Amino acid sequence: MKSITSILAVLALGTSLAVAAEKPAAKPEGAAAANADKPKRDPAVAFKKLDTDNDGKISAKEWAESPQAKKDEAKATEMFGKKDKDGDKSLSLEEFSAQGKKKDK
C-alpha cells in the first residue's frame, strides 16, 4: 500500500511540474498586449486586396466596400479622408501605407 501511495505521489508531482513548465509567459498589459499577439501585416498585401479593379489606387467606392467600412462606415470614411493626402478621392500605396493625419493645404 505504501508503494502505491508513493508511486501516485511521484506521478502527481511529475505531472504538476510538466504542466507548470508548459505554461506560456505572462502577457504584457494594456496597448502593448493588444499588439503583441498580432503579427504585422504587409500594407502592400492589404492594398492589393482592397484594389479590386487593379488600377493601382483604392477608390472611395473600393474603400467603402472594405470590411472595416462595413463594420463602422463613419470611422472608415474619416480614415479615408485623413489618408487621402492629395485630395484626389483615391489612395495610392504610399498614402495607404503612411501613418499620421492629413496635412492642411
PDB file of C-alpha atoms in Angstrom:
ATOM      1  CA  MET A   1       0.000   0.000   0.000  1.00  0.00           C
ATOM      2  CA  LYS A   2       2.890   2.358   0.786  1.00  0.00           C
ATOM      3  CA  SER A   3       4.439   1.732  -2.610  1.00  0.00           C
ATOM      4  CA  ILE A   4       1.202   2.522  -4.467  1.00  0.00           C
ATOM      5  CA  THR A   5       0.785   5.754  -2.489  1.00  0.00           C
ATOM      6  CA  SER A   6       4.414   6.687  -3.175  1.00  0.00           C
ATOM      7  CA  ILE A   7       4.053   5.967  -6.890  1.00  0.00           C
ATOM      8  CA  LEU A   8       0.864   8.050  -7.123  1.00  0.00           C
ATOM      9  CA  ALA A   9       2.537  10.917  -5.245  1.00  0.00           C
ATOM     10  CA  VAL A  10       5.524  10.856  -7.621  1.00  0.00           C
ATOM     11  CA  LEU A  11       3.225  10.776 -10.674  1.00  0.00           C
ATOM     12  CA  ALA A  12       1.169  13.695  -9.342  1.00  0.00           C
ATOM     13  CA  LEU A  13       4.315  15.719  -8.652  1.00  0.00           C
ATOM     14  CA  GLY A  14       5.728  14.922 -12.093  1.00  0.00           C
ATOM     15  CA  THR A  15       2.500  15.907 -13.820  1.00  0.00           C
ATOM     16  CA  SER A  16       2.349  19.180 -11.875  1.00  0.00           C
ATOM     17  CA  LEU A  17       5.904  20.081 -12.853  1.00  0.00           C
ATOM     18  CA  ALA A  18       5.300  19.198 -16.501  1.00  0.00           C
ATOM     19  CA  VAL A  19       2.154  21.345 -16.676  1.00  0.00           C
ATOM     20  CA  ALA A  20       3.897  24.263 -14.949  1.00  0.00           C
ATOM     21  CA  ALA A  21       6.775  24.090 -17.436  1.00  0.00           C
ATOM     22  CA  GLU A  22       4.381  24.299 -20.417  1.00  0.00           C
ATOM     23  CA  LYS A  23       2.548  27.466 -19.313  1.00  0.00           C
ATOM     24  CA  PRO A  24       3.281  30.480 -21.548  1.00  0.00           C
ATOM     25  CA  ALA A  25       4.951  33.559 -20.112  1.00  0.00           C
ATOM     26  CA  ALA A  26       2.715  36.302 -18.743  1.00  0.00           C
ATOM     27  CA  LYS A  27       1.335  38.629 -21.419  1.00  0.00           C
ATOM     28  CA  PRO A  28       2.041  42.367 -21.287  1.00  0.00           C
ATOM     29  CA  GLU A  29      -0.828  44.582 -20.203  1.00  0.00           C
ATOM     30  CA  GLY A  30      -2.528  47.497 -21.930  1.00  0.00           C
ATOM     31  CA  ALA A  31      -1.971  48.595 -25.524  1.00  0.00           C
ATOM     32  CA  ALA A  32       1.221  46.592 -25.793  1.00  0.00           C
ATOM     33  CA  ALA A  33      -0.753  43.434 -25.042  1.00  0.00           C
ATOM     34  CA  ALA A  34      -3.175  44.110 -27.871  1.00  0.00           C
ATOM     35  CA  ASN A  35      -0.363  44.480 -30.400  1.00  0.00           C
ATOM     36  CA  ALA A  36       1.910  41.758 -29.010  1.00  0.00           C
ATOM     37  CA  ASP A  37      -0.218  38.878 -30.316  1.00  0.00           C
ATOM     38  CA  LYS A  38      -0.873  40.306 -33.773  1.00  0.00           C
ATOM     39  CA  PRO A  39       1.723  39.769 -36.468  1.00  0.00           C
ATOM     40  CA  LYS A  40       2.476  42.878 -38.513  1.00  0.00           C
ATOM     41  CA  ARG A  41       0.654  42.907 -41.821  1.00  0.00           C
ATOM     42  CA  ASP A  42       2.264  43.926 -45.062  1.00  0.00           C
ATOM     43  CA  PRO A  43       0.456  47.063 -46.300  1.00  0.00           C
ATOM     44  CA  ALA A  44       1.063  46.051 -49.926  1.00  0.00           C
ATOM     45  CA  VAL A  45      -0.877  42.800 -49.427  1.00  0.00           C
ATOM     46  CA  ALA A  46      -3.824  44.616 -47.823  1.00  0.00           C
ATOM     47  CA  PHE A  47      -3.682  47.281 -50.563  1.00  0.00           C
ATOM     48  CA  LYS A  48      -3.883  44.607 -53.269  1.00  0.00           C
ATOM     49  CA  LYS A  49      -6.943  43.056 -51.630  1.00  0.00           C
ATOM     50  CA  LEU A  50      -8.753  46.404 -51.473  1.00  0.00           C
ATOM     51  CA  ASP A  51      -7.771  47.448 -55.010  1.00  0.00           C
ATOM     52  CA  THR A  52     -10.405  45.254 -56.636  1.00  0.00           C
ATOM     53  CA  ASP A  53     -10.085  46.769 -60.143  1.00  0.00           C
ATOM     54  CA  ASN A  54      -6.246  46.536 -60.054  1.00  0.00           C
ATOM     55  CA  ASP A  55      -5.687  50.116 -61.198  1.00  0.00           C
ATOM     56  CA  GLY A  56      -3.022  50.828 -58.548  1.00  0.00           C
ATOM     57  CA  LYS A  57      -5.362  53.005 -56.467  1.00  0.00           C
ATOM     58  CA  ILE A  58      -8.068  52.413 -53.887  1.00  0.00           C
ATOM     59  CA  SER A  59     -11.099  54.485 -54.819  1.00  0.00           C
ATOM     60  CA  ALA A  60     -13.615  55.770 -52.298  1.00  0.00           C
ATOM     61  CA  LYS A  61     -16.023  53.100 -53.598  1.00  0.00           C
ATOM     62  CA  GLU A  62     -13.479  50.302 -53.070  1.00  0.00           C
ATOM     63  CA  TRP A  63     -12.754  51.667 -49.595  1.00  0.00           C
ATOM     64  CA  ALA A  64     -16.491  51.718 -48.788  1.00  0.00           C
ATOM     65  CA  GLU A  65     -16.660  48.013 -49.659  1.00  0.00           C
ATOM     66  CA  SER A  66     -13.847  47.098 -47.261  1.00  0.00           C
ATOM     67  CA  PRO A  67     -14.541  45.018 -44.147  1.00  0.00           C
ATOM     68  CA  GLN A  68     -13.669  47.983 -41.923  1.00  0.00           C
ATOM     69  CA  ALA A  69     -16.201  50.233 -43.681  1.00  0.00           C
ATOM     70  CA  LYS A  70     -18.881  47.597 -43.312  1.00  0.00           C
ATOM     71  CA  LYS A  71     -18.138  47.489 -39.586  1.00  0.00           C
ATOM     72  CA  ASP A  72     -18.087  51.285 -38.982  1.00  0.00           C
ATOM     73  CA  GLU A  73     -18.803  53.378 -42.066  1.00  0.00           C
ATOM     74  CA  ALA A  74     -18.329  56.784 -40.408  1.00  0.00           C
ATOM     75  CA  LYS A  75     -14.921  55.878 -38.976  1.00  0.00           C
ATOM     76  CA  ALA A  76     -13.803  54.367 -42.293  1.00  0.00           C
ATOM     77  CA  THR A  77     -14.860  57.498 -44.202  1.00  0.00           C
ATOM     78  CA  GLU A  78     -12.955  59.686 -41.745  1.00  0.00           C
ATOM     79  CA  MET A  79      -9.866  57.498 -42.078  1.00  0.00           C
ATOM     80  CA  PHE A  80     -10.071  57.626 -45.888  1.00  0.00           C
ATOM     81  CA  GLY A  81     -10.121  61.431 -45.730  1.00  0.00           C
ATOM     82  CA  LYS A  82      -7.073  61.512 -43.459  1.00  0.00           C
ATOM     83  CA  LYS A  83      -5.120  59.129 -45.681  1.00  0.00           C
ATOM     84  CA  ASP A  84      -6.012  60.907 -48.962  1.00  0.00           C
ATOM     85  CA  LYS A  85      -3.183  63.449 -48.721  1.00  0.00           C
ATOM     86  CA  ASP A  86      -3.532  64.857 -52.249  1.00  0.00           C
ATOM     87  CA  GLY A  87      -7.347  65.008 -52.174  1.00  0.00           C
ATOM     88  CA  ASP A  88      -7.883  63.052 -55.398  1.00  0.00           C
ATOM     89  CA  LYS A  89     -10.540  60.782 -53.802  1.00  0.00           C
ATOM     90  CA  SER A  90      -8.293  57.728 -54.166  1.00  0.00           C
ATOM     91  CA  LEU A  91      -5.411  56.236 -52.204  1.00  0.00           C
ATOM     92  CA  SER A  92      -2.063  55.302 -53.652  1.00  0.00           C
ATOM     93  CA  LEU A  93       0.022  52.624 -51.945  1.00  0.00           C
ATOM     94  CA  GLU A  94       2.118  55.379 -50.351  1.00  0.00           C
ATOM     95  CA  GLU A  95      -0.945  57.138 -48.936  1.00  0.00           C
ATOM     96  CA  PHE A  96      -2.439  53.837 -47.794  1.00  0.00           C
ATOM     97  CA  SER A  97       0.786  52.792 -46.033  1.00  0.00           C
ATOM     98  CA  ALA A  98       1.505  56.186 -44.423  1.00  0.00           C
ATOM     99  CA  GLN A  99       0.792  56.857 -40.767  1.00  0.00           C
ATOM    100  CA  GLY A 100      -0.467  60.145 -39.429  1.00  0.00           C
ATOM    101  CA  LYS A 101      -3.070  62.766 -40.139  1.00  0.00           C
ATOM    102  CA  LYS A 102      -3.979  64.739 -43.269  1.00  0.00           C
ATOM    103  CA  LYS A 103      -1.874  67.849 -43.764  1.00  0.00           C
ATOM    104  CA  ASP A 104      -3.609  71.183 -44.370  1.00  0.00           C
ATOM    105  CA  LYS A 105      -3.144  72.613 -47.858  1.00  0.00           C
TER     106      LYS A 105
END
